[in-house]
PDB file of C-alpha atoms in Angstrom:
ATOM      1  CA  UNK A   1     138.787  51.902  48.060  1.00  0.00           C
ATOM      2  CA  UNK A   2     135.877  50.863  45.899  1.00  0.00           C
ATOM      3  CA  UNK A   3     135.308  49.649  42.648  1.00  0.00           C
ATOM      4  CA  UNK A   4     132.504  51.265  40.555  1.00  0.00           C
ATOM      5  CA  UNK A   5     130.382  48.109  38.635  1.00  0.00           C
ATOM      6  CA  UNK A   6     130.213  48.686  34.283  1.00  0.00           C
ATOM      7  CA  UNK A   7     127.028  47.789  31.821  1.00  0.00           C
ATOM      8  CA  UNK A   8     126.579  43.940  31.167  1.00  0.00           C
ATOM      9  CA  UNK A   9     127.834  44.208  27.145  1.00  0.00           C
ATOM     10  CA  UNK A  10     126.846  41.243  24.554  1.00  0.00           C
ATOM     11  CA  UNK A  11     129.405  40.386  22.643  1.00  0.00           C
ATOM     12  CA  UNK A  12     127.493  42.257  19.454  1.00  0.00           C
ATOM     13  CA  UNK A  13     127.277  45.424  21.070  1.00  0.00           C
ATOM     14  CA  UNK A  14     130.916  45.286  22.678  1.00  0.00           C
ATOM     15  CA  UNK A  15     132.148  49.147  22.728  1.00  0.00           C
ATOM     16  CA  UNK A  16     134.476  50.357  20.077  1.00  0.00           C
ATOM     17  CA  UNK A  17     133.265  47.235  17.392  1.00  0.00           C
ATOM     18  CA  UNK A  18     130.194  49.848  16.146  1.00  0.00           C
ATOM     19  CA  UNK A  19     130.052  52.556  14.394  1.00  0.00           C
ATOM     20  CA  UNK A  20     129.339  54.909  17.124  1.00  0.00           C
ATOM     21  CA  UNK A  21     130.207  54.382  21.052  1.00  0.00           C
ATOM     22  CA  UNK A  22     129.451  57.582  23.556  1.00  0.00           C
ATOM     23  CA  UNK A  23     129.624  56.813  27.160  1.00  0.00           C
ATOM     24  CA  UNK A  24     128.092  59.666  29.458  1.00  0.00           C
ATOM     25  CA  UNK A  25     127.917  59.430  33.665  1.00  0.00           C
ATOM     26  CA  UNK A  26     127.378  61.657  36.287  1.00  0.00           C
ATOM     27  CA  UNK A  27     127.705  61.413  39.888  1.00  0.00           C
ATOM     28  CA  UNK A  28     125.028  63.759  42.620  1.00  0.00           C
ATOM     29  CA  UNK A  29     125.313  64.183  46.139  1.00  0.00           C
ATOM     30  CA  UNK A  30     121.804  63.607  47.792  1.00  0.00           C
ATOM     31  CA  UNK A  31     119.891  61.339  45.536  1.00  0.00           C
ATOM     32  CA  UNK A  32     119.038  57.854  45.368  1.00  0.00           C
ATOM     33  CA  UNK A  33     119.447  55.441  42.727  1.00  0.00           C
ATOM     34  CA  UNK A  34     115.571  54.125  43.792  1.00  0.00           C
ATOM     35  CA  UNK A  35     114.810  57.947  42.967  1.00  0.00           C
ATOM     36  CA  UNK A  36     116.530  58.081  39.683  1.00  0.00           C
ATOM     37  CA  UNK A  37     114.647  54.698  38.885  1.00  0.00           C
ATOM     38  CA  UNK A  38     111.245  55.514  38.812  1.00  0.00           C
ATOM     39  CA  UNK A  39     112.192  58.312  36.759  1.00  0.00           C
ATOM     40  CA  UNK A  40     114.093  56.126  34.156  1.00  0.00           C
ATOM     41  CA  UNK A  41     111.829  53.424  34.170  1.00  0.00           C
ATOM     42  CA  UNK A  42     108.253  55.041  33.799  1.00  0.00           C
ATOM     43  CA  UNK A  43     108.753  56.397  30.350  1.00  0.00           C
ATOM     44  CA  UNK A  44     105.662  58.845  30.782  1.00  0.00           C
ATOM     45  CA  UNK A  45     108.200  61.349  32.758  1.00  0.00           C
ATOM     46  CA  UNK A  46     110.476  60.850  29.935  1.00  0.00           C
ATOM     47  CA  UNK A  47     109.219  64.424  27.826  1.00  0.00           C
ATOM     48  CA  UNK A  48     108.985  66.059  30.925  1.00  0.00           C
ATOM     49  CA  UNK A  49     112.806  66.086  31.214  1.00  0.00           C
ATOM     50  CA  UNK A  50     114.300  65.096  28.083  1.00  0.00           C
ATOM     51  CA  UNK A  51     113.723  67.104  25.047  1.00  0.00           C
ATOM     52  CA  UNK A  52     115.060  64.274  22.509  1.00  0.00           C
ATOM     53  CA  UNK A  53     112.174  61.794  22.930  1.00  0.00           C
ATOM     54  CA  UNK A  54     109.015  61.660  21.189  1.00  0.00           C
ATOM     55  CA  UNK A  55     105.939  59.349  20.415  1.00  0.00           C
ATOM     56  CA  UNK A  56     106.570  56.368  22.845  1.00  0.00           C
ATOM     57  CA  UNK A  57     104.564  53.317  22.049  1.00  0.00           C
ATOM     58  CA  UNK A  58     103.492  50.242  23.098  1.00  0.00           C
ATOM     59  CA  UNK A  59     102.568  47.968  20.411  1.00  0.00           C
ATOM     60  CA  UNK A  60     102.028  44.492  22.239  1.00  0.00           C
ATOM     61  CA  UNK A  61     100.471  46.355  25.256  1.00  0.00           C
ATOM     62  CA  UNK A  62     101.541  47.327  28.428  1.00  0.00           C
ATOM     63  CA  UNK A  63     103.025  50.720  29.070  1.00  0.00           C
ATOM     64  CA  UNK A  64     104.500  53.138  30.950  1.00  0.00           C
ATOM     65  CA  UNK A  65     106.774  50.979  33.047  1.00  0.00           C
ATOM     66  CA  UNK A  66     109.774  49.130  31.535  1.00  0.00           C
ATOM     67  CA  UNK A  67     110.078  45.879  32.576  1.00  0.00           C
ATOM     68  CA  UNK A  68     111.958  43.222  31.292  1.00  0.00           C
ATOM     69  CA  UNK A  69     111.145  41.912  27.703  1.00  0.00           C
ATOM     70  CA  UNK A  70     109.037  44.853  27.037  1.00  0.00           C
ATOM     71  CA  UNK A  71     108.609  46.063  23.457  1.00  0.00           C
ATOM     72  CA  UNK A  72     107.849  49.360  23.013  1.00  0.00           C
ATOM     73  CA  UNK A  73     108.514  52.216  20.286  1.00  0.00           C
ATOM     74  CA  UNK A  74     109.720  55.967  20.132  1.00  0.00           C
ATOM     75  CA  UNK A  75     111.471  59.077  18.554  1.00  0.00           C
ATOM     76  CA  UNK A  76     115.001  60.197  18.900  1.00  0.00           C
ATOM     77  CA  UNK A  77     117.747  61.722  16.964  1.00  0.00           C
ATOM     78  CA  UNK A  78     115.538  62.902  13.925  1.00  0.00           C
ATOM     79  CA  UNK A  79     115.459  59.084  13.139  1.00  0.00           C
ATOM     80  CA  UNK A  80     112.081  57.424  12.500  1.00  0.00           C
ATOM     81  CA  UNK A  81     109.994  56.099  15.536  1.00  0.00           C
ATOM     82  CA  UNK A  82     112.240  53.048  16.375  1.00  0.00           C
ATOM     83  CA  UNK A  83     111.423  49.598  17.683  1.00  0.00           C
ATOM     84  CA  UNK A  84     112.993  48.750  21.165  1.00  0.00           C
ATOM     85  CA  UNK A  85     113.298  45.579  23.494  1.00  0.00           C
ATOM     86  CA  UNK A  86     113.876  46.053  27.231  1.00  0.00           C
ATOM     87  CA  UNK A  87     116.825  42.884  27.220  1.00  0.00           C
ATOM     88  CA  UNK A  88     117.468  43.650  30.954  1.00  0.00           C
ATOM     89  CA  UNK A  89     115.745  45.232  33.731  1.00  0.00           C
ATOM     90  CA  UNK A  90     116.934  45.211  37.653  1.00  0.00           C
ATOM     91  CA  UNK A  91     115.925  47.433  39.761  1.00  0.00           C
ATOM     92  CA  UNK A  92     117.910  48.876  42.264  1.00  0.00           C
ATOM     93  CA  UNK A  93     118.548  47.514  45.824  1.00  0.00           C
ATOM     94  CA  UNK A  94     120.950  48.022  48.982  1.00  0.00           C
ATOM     95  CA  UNK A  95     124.380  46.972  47.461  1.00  0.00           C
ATOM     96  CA  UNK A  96     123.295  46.133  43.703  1.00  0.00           C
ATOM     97  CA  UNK A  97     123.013  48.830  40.823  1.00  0.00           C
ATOM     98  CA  UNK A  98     120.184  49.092  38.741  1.00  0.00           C
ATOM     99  CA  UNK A  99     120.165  47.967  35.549  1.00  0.00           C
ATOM    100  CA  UNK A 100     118.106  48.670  32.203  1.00  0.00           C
ATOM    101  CA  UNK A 101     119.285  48.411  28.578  1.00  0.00           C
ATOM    102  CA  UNK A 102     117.045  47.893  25.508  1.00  0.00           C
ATOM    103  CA  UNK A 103     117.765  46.912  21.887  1.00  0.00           C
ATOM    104  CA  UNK A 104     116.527  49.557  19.376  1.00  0.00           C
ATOM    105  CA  UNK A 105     116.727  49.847  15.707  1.00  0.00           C
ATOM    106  CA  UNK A 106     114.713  50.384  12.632  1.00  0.00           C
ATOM    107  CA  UNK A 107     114.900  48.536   9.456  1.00  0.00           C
ATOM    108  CA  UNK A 108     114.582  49.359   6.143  1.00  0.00           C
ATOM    109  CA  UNK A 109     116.952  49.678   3.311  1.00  0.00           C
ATOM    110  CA  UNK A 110     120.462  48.828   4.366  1.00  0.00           C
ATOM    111  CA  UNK A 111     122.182  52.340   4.312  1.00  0.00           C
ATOM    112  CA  UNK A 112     119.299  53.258   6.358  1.00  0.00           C
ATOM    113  CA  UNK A 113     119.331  50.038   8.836  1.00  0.00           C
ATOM    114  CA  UNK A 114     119.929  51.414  12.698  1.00  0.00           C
ATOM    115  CA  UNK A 115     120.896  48.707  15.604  1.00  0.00           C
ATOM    116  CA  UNK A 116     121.413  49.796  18.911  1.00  0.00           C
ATOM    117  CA  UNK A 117     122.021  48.718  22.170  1.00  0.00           C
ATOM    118  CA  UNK A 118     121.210  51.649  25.177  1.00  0.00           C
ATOM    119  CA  UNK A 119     122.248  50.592  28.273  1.00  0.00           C
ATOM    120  CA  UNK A 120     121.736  52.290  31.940  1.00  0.00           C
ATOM    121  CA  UNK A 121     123.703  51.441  35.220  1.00  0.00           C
ATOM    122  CA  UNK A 122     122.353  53.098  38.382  1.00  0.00           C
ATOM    123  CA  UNK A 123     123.856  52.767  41.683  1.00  0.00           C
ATOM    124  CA  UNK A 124     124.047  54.213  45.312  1.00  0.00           C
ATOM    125  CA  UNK A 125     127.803  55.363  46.229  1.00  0.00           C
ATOM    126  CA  UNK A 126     129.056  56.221  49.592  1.00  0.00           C
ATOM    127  CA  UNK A 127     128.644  59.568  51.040  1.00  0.00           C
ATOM    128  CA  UNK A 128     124.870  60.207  49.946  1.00  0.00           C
ATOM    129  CA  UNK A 129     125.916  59.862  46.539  1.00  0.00           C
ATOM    130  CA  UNK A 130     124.410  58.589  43.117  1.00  0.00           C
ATOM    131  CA  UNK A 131     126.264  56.939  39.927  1.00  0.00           C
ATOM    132  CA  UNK A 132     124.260  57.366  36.518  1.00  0.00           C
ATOM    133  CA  UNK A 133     126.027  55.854  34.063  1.00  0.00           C
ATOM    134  CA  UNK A 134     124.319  55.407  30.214  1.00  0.00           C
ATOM    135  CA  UNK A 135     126.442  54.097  27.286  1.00  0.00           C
ATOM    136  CA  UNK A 136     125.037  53.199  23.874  1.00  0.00           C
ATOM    137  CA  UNK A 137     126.957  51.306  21.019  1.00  0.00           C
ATOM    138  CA  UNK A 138     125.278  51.948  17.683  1.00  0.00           C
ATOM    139  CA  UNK A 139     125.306  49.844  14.374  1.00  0.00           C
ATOM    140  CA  UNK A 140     124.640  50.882  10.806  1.00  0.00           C
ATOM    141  CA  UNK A 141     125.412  53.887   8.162  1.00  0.00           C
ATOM    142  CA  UNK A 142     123.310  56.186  10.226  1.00  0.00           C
ATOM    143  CA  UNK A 143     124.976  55.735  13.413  1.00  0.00           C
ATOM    144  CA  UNK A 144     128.231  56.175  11.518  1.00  0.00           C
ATOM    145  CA  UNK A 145     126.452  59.602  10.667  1.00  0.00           C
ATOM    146  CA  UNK A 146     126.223  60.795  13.770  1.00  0.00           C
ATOM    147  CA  UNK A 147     129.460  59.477  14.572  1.00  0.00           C
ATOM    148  CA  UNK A 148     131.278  62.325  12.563  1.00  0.00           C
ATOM    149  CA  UNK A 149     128.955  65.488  13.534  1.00  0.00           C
ATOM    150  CA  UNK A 150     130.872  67.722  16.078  1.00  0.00           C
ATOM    151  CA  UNK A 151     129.925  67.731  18.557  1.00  0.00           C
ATOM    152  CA  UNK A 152     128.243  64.594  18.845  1.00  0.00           C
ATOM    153  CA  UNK A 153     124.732  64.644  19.325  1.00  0.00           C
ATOM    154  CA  UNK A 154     124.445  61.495  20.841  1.00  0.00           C
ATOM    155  CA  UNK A 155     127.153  62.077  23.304  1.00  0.00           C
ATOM    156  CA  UNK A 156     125.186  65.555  23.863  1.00  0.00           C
ATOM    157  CA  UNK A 157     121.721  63.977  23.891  1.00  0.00           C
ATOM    158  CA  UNK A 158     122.285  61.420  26.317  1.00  0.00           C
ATOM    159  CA  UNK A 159     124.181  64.431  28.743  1.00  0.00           C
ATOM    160  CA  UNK A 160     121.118  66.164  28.988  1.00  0.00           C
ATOM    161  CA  UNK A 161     118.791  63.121  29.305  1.00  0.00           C
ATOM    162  CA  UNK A 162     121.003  62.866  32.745  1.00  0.00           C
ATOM    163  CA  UNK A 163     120.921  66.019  33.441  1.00  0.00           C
ATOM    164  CA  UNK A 164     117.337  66.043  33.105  1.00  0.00           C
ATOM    165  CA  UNK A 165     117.062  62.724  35.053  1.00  0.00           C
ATOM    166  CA  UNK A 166     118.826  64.256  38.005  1.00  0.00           C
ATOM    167  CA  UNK A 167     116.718  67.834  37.728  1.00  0.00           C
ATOM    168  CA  UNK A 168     113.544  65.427  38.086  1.00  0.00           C
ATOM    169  CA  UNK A 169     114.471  63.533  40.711  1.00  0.00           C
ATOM    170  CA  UNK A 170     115.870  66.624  42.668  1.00  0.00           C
ATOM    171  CA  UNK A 171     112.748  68.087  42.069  1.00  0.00           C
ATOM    172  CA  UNK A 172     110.744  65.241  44.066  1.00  0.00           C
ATOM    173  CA  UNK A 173     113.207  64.828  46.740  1.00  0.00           C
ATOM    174  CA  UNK A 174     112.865  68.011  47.212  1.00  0.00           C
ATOM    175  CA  UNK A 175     116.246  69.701  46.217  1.00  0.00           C
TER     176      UNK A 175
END
């Protein structure tokens, strides 16, 4: 038996204490968490598979490649470009997940006041098999917005920004 490993929560972002929690995963035969990486991770692949995502940014420089403590900007949801924080970054290796979450929000007036935290866990299972897991807790009155559209958007959104993850990486690996 194995255990599968779970995001890396701060207490502020702890699931169910927002306003909106959606957890999405999937699980592939025949691809590699290093191959899902450099798909997650180098954001100029990111509107190549994922509809949702416009106008990434980097405002203190940089770019392309998350990495930890990198601030960078972009469009999702309808919402205004937003500001995000890579607040941890670990890359895959042999018997450790990946890891990548970011802080996002915008500010503003407080009914319009988004705070985020988007977190990814990617790890190599037995059996020639991938994990993907992404999970975002949101804070603020639009996230408590979303929260009440069926379905979801955010729970849909982040299902086909894995989907589209695992078409690109198929894609390379030659699938």
């Amino acid at each position: 038996m194995s255990t599968q490993n779970a995001i890396n929560w701060p207490e502020k972002y702890l699931p169910g204490t927002g306003d909106n929690f959606v957890s999405n995963e999937v699980i592939v035969r025949g691809l590699t968490a290093a191959g899902i990486w450099h798909f997650l991770t180098d954001t100029s692949t990111w509107e190549s598979y994922y509809d949702n995502v416009a106008g990434i940014s980097f405002p203190r420089g940089g770019g392309r490649a998350l990495e930890a403590d990198l601030v960078f900007g972009f469009g999702t949801f309808g919402f205004p470009p937003l500001a995000a924080r890579v607040v941890e970054f670990r890359a895959p290796a042999p018997g450790t997940p990946g890891r990548l979450s970011w802080t996002a929000g915008q500010d503003g007036p407080p009914e319009e006041r988004l705070d985020v935290l988007h977190a990814w866990l990617v790890e190599d299972l037995p059996g020639d098999r991938v994990r993907i897991l992404t999970q975002e807790t949101q804070i603020g009155r639009p996230a408590a917005e979303l929260a009440r559209q069926l379905p979801n958007p955010m729970l849909n959104g982040h299902q086909a920004w894995l989907d589209g993850l695992v078409t690109a990486a198929s894609a390379r690996h030659g699938h």
